Short mmCIF file of C-alpha atoms and ligand atoms in Angstrom, two decimals:
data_model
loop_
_atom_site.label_atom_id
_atom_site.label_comp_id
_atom_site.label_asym_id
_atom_site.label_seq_id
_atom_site.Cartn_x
_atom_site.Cartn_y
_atom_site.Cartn_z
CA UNK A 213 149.76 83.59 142.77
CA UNK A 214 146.19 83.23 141.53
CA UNK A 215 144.74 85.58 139.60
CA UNK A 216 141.66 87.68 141.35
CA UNK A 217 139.15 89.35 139.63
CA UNK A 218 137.40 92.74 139.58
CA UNK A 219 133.79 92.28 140.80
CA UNK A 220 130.68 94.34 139.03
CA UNK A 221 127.19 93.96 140.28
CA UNK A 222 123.93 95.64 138.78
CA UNK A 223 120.18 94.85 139.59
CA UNK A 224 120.33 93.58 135.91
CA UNK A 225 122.34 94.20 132.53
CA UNK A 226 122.49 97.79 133.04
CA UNK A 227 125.40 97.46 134.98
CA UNK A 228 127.36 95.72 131.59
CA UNK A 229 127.78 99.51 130.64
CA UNK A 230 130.10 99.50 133.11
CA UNK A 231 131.51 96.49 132.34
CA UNK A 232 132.22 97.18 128.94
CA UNK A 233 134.42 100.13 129.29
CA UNK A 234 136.18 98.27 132.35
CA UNK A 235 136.63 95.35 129.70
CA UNK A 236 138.04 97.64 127.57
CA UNK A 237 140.63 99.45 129.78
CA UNK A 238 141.68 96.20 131.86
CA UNK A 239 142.44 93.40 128.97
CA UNK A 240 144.18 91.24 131.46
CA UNK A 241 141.87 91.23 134.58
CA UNK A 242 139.17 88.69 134.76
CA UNK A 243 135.84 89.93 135.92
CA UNK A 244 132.97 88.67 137.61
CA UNK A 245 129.67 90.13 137.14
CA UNK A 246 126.17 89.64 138.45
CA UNK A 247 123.36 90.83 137.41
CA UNK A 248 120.66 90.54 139.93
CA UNK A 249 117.80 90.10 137.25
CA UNK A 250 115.51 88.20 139.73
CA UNK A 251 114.53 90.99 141.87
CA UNK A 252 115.37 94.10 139.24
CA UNK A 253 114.49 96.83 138.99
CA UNK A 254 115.78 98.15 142.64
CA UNK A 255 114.54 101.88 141.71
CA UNK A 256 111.39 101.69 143.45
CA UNK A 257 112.10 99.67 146.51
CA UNK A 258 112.93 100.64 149.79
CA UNK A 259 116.69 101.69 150.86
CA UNK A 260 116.76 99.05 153.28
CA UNK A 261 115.61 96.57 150.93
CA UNK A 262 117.95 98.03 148.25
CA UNK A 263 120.84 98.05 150.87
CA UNK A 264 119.96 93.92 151.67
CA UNK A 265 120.04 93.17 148.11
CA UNK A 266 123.55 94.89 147.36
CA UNK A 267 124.72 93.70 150.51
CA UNK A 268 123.94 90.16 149.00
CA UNK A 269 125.48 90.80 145.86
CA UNK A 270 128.71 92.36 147.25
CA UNK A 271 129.15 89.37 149.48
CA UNK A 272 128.68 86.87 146.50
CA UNK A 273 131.55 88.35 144.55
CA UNK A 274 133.79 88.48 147.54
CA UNK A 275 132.94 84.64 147.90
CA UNK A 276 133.95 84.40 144.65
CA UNK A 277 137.43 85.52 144.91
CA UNK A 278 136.62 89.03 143.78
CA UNK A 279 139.65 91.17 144.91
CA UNK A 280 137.48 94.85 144.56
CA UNK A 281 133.71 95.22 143.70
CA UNK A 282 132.19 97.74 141.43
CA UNK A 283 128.79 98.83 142.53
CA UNK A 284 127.49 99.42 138.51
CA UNK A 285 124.35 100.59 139.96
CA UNK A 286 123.43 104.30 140.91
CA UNK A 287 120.40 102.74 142.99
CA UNK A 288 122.57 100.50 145.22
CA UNK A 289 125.15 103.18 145.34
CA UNK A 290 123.32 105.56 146.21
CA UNK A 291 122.02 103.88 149.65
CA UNK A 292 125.06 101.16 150.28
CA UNK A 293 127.88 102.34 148.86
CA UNK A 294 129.30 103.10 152.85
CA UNK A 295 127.58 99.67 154.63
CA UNK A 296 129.14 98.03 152.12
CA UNK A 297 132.72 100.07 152.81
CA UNK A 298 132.05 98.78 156.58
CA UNK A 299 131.45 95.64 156.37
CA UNK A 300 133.84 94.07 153.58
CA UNK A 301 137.65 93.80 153.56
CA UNK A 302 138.06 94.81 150.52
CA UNK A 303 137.38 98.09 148.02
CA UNK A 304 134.92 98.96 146.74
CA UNK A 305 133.86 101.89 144.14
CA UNK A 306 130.46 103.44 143.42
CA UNK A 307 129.23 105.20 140.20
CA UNK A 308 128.06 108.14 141.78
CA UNK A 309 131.36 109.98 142.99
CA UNK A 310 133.23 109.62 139.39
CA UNK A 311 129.61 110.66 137.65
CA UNK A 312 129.67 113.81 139.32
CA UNK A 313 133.34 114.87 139.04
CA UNK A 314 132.73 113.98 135.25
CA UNK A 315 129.42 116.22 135.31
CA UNK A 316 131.09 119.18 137.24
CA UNK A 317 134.23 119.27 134.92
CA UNK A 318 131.96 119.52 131.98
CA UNK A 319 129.40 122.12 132.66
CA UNK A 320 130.33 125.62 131.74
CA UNK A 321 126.65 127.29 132.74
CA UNK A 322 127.12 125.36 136.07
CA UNK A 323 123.86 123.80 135.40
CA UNK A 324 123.34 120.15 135.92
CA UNK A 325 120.38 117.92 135.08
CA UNK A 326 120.66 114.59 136.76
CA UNK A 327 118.38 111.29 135.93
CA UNK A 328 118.09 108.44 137.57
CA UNK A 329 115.64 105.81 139.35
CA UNK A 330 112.94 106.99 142.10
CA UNK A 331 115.85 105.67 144.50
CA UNK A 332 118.79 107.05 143.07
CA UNK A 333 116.59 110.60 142.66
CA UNK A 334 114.96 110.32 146.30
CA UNK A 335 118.13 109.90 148.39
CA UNK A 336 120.31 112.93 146.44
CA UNK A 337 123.46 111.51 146.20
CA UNK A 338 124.46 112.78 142.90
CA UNK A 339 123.37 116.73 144.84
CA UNK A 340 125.14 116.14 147.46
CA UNK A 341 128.41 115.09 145.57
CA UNK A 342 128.06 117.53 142.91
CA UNK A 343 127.52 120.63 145.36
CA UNK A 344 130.97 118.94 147.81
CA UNK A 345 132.51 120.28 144.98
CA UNK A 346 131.24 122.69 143.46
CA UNK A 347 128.06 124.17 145.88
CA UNK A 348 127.67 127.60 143.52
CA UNK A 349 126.61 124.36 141.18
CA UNK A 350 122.59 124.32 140.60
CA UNK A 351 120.97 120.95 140.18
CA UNK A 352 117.61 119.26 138.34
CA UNK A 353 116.65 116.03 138.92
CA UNK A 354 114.24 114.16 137.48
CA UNK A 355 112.99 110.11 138.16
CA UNK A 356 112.41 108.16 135.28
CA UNK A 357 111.53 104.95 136.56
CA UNK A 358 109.94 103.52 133.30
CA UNK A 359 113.12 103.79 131.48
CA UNK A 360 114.76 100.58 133.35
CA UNK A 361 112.09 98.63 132.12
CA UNK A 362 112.43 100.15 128.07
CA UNK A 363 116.12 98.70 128.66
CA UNK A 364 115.35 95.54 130.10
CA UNK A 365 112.70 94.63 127.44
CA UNK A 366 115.23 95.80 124.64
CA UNK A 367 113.13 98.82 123.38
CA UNK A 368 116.07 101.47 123.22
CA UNK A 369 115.21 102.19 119.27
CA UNK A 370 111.29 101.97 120.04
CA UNK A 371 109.23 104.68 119.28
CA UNK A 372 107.26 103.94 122.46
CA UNK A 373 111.06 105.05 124.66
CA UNK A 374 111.39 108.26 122.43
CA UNK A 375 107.82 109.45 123.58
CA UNK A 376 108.58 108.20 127.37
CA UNK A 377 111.94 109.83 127.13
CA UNK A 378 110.59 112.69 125.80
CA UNK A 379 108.02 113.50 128.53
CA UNK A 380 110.21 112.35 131.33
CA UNK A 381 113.00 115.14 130.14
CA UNK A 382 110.74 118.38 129.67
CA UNK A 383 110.89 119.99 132.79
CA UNK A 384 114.74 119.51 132.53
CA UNK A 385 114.82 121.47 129.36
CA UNK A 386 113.41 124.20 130.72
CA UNK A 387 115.69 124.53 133.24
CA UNK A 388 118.61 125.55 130.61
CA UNK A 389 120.83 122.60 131.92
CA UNK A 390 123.90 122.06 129.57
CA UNK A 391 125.01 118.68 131.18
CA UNK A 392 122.76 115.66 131.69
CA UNK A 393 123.51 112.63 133.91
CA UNK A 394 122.49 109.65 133.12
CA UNK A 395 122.50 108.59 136.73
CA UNK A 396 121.47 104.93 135.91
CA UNK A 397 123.55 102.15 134.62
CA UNK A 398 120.87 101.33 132.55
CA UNK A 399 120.40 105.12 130.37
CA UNK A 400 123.25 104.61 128.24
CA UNK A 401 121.50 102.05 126.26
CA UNK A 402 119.45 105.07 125.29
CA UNK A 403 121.66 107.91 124.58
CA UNK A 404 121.39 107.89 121.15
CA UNK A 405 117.79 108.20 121.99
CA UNK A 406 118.53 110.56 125.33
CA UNK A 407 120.98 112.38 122.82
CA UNK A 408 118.56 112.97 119.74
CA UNK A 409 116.14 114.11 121.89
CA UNK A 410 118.17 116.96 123.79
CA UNK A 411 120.59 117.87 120.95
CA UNK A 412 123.99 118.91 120.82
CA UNK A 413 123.95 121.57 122.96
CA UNK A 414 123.34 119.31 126.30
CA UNK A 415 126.34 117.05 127.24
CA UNK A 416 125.36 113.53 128.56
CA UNK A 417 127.87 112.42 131.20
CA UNK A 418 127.86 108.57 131.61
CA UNK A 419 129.95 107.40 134.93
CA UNK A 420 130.98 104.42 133.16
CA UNK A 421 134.71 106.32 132.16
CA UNK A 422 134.93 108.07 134.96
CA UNK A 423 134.68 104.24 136.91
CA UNK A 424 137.14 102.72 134.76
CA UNK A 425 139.31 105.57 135.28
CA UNK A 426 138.95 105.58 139.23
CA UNK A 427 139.75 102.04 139.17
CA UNK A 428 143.11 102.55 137.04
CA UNK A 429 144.47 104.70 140.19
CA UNK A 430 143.42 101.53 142.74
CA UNK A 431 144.32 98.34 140.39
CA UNK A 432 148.37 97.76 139.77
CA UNK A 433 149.23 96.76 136.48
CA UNK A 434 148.88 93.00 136.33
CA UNK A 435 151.57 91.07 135.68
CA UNK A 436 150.37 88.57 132.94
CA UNK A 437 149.82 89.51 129.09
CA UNK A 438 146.84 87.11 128.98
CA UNK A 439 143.71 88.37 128.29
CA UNK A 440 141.20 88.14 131.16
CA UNK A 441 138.21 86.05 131.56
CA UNK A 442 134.66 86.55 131.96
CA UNK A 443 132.45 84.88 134.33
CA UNK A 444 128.42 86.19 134.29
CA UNK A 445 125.93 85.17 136.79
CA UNK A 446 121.96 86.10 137.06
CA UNK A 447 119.85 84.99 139.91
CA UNK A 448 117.00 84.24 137.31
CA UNK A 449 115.59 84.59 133.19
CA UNK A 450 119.37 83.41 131.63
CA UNK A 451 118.13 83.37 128.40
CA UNK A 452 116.55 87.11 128.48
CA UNK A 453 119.92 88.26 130.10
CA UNK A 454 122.20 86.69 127.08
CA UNK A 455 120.32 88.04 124.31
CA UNK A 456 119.56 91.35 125.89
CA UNK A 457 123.37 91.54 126.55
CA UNK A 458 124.91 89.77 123.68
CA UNK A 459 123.26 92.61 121.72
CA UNK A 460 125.07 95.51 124.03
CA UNK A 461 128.07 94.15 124.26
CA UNK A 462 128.42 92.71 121.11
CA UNK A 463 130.19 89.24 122.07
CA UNK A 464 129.51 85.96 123.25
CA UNK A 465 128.32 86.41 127.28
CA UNK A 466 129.73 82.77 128.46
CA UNK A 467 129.80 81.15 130.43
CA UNK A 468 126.21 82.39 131.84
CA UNK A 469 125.61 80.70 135.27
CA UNK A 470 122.30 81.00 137.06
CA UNK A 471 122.50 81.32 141.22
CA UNK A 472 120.56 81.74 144.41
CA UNK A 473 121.48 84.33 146.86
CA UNK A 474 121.24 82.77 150.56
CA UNK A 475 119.10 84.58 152.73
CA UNK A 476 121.68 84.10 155.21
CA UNK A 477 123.34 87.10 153.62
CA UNK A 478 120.70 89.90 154.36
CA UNK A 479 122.03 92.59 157.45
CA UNK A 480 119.74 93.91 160.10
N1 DGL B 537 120.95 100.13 136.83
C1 DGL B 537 120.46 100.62 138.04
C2 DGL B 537 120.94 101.95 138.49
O1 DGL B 537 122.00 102.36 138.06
C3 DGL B 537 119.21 100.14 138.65
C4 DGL B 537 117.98 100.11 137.87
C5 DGL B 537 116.89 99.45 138.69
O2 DGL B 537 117.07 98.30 139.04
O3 DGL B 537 115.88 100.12 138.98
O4 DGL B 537 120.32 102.59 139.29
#
């Protein structure tokens, strides 16, 4: 039988967070990722343009043989996670669900700080998930929509990200949160610079674990002792995407394949 992979998708390389830890806990499964770096960032733009754009995406890994999808983007999540449940036959798993069972495990003040993009932050899916569990649970939220772009121009140990992070998190600290969110595939390129600035005391929850972790309960154990494949695709700027991510991930990001999405693919 031939092999199927686990799809990821992210408006850009934020989304090889995700990837990484997945990589990590599932050396046999080949993955597909795409990294929709034509049209990032998705934080500012409408839902329904957001929901198109994932819908796109999704549909491009299922063409692709991909056997479950992993929306590695709180933006898309937040808004398509359901649509895309709807309309495609197979699973599929958000960020935001695992992210907040991680973040209300952890606090013990039962005070939650979450970041994300003006998307993610505006439609309250990381509230609404946190307080299904827990609703005594108080929560902050804060967008930081300039931090996509610090990631995407590979600025996470620039001095320019420390004073943008640094503004972007005050009211939070006031708030005597003890868990942060990074509610963005993108932020845990910064958490050492996320981390230095809100100290020890402050845990940052990354969904990335919490995915990989989710998916373990979905995927059987495959049957082959091979090591799985990679396959990356962009819709645009290759060369920015393999540097930016050969840095993050540390290896070799090939083979790289540029696409087109067909408009075809966009839902009423
Ligand atoms: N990485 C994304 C997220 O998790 C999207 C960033 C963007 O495109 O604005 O929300």
């Amino acid at each position: 039988m031939k092999k199927q992979p686990i799809g990821i998708f992210d408006s850009g390389i934020g989304g090889l967070t995700v990837f990484k830890e997945i990589r990590k806990q599932f050396p046999q499964e080949d993955i597909i990722y795409f990294g929709d770096t034509a049209r990032v960032p998705y934080g500012p733009k409408s839902p329904q343009t957001v929901l198109n754009y994932s819908v796109q995406n999704a549909r491009f890994l299922l063409q692709n043989g991909a056997k479950i999808i992993v929306v590695a983007c709180n933006t898309s999540a937040s808004v398509a996670l359901q649509k895309l449940r709807e309309i495609l036959p197979i699973p599929i798993i958000g960020v935001i669900q695992p992210g907040a069972a991680h973040a209300t495990s952890v606090t013990q003040n039962g005070k939650i700080g979450i970041i994300g993009t003006e998307g993610t932050i505006r439609s309250d899916a990381y509230s609404h998930a946190i307080k299904n569990i827990d609703p005594k649970i108080q929560v902050f939220s804060k967008a930081c929509p300039l931090l996509v772009s610090l990631v995407e121009e590979g600025w996470e140990e620039h001095q320019i990200s420390e004073l943008i992070i640094r503004e972007y998190l005050q009211d939070l600290q006031q708030q005597d949160i003890d868990t942060l969110v990074l509610g963005c595939t993108h932020y845990p390129i910064l958490k050492k610079a996320i981390g230095k600035i809100v100290g020890k005391n402050i845990k940052l929850v990354d969904s990335a674990e919490a995915v990989a972790a989710n998916l373990k309960e979905m995927l059987p154990n495959p049957e082959t002792e091979t090591d799985g494949s990679n396959k990356f695709y962009v819709s645009d700027n290759e060369d920015k995407f393999r540097q930016i991510a050969t840095r993050i991930l540390n290896r070799e990001i090939e083979p790289l394949h540029r696409v087109t999405l067909g408009e075809s693919w966009f839902v009423e």
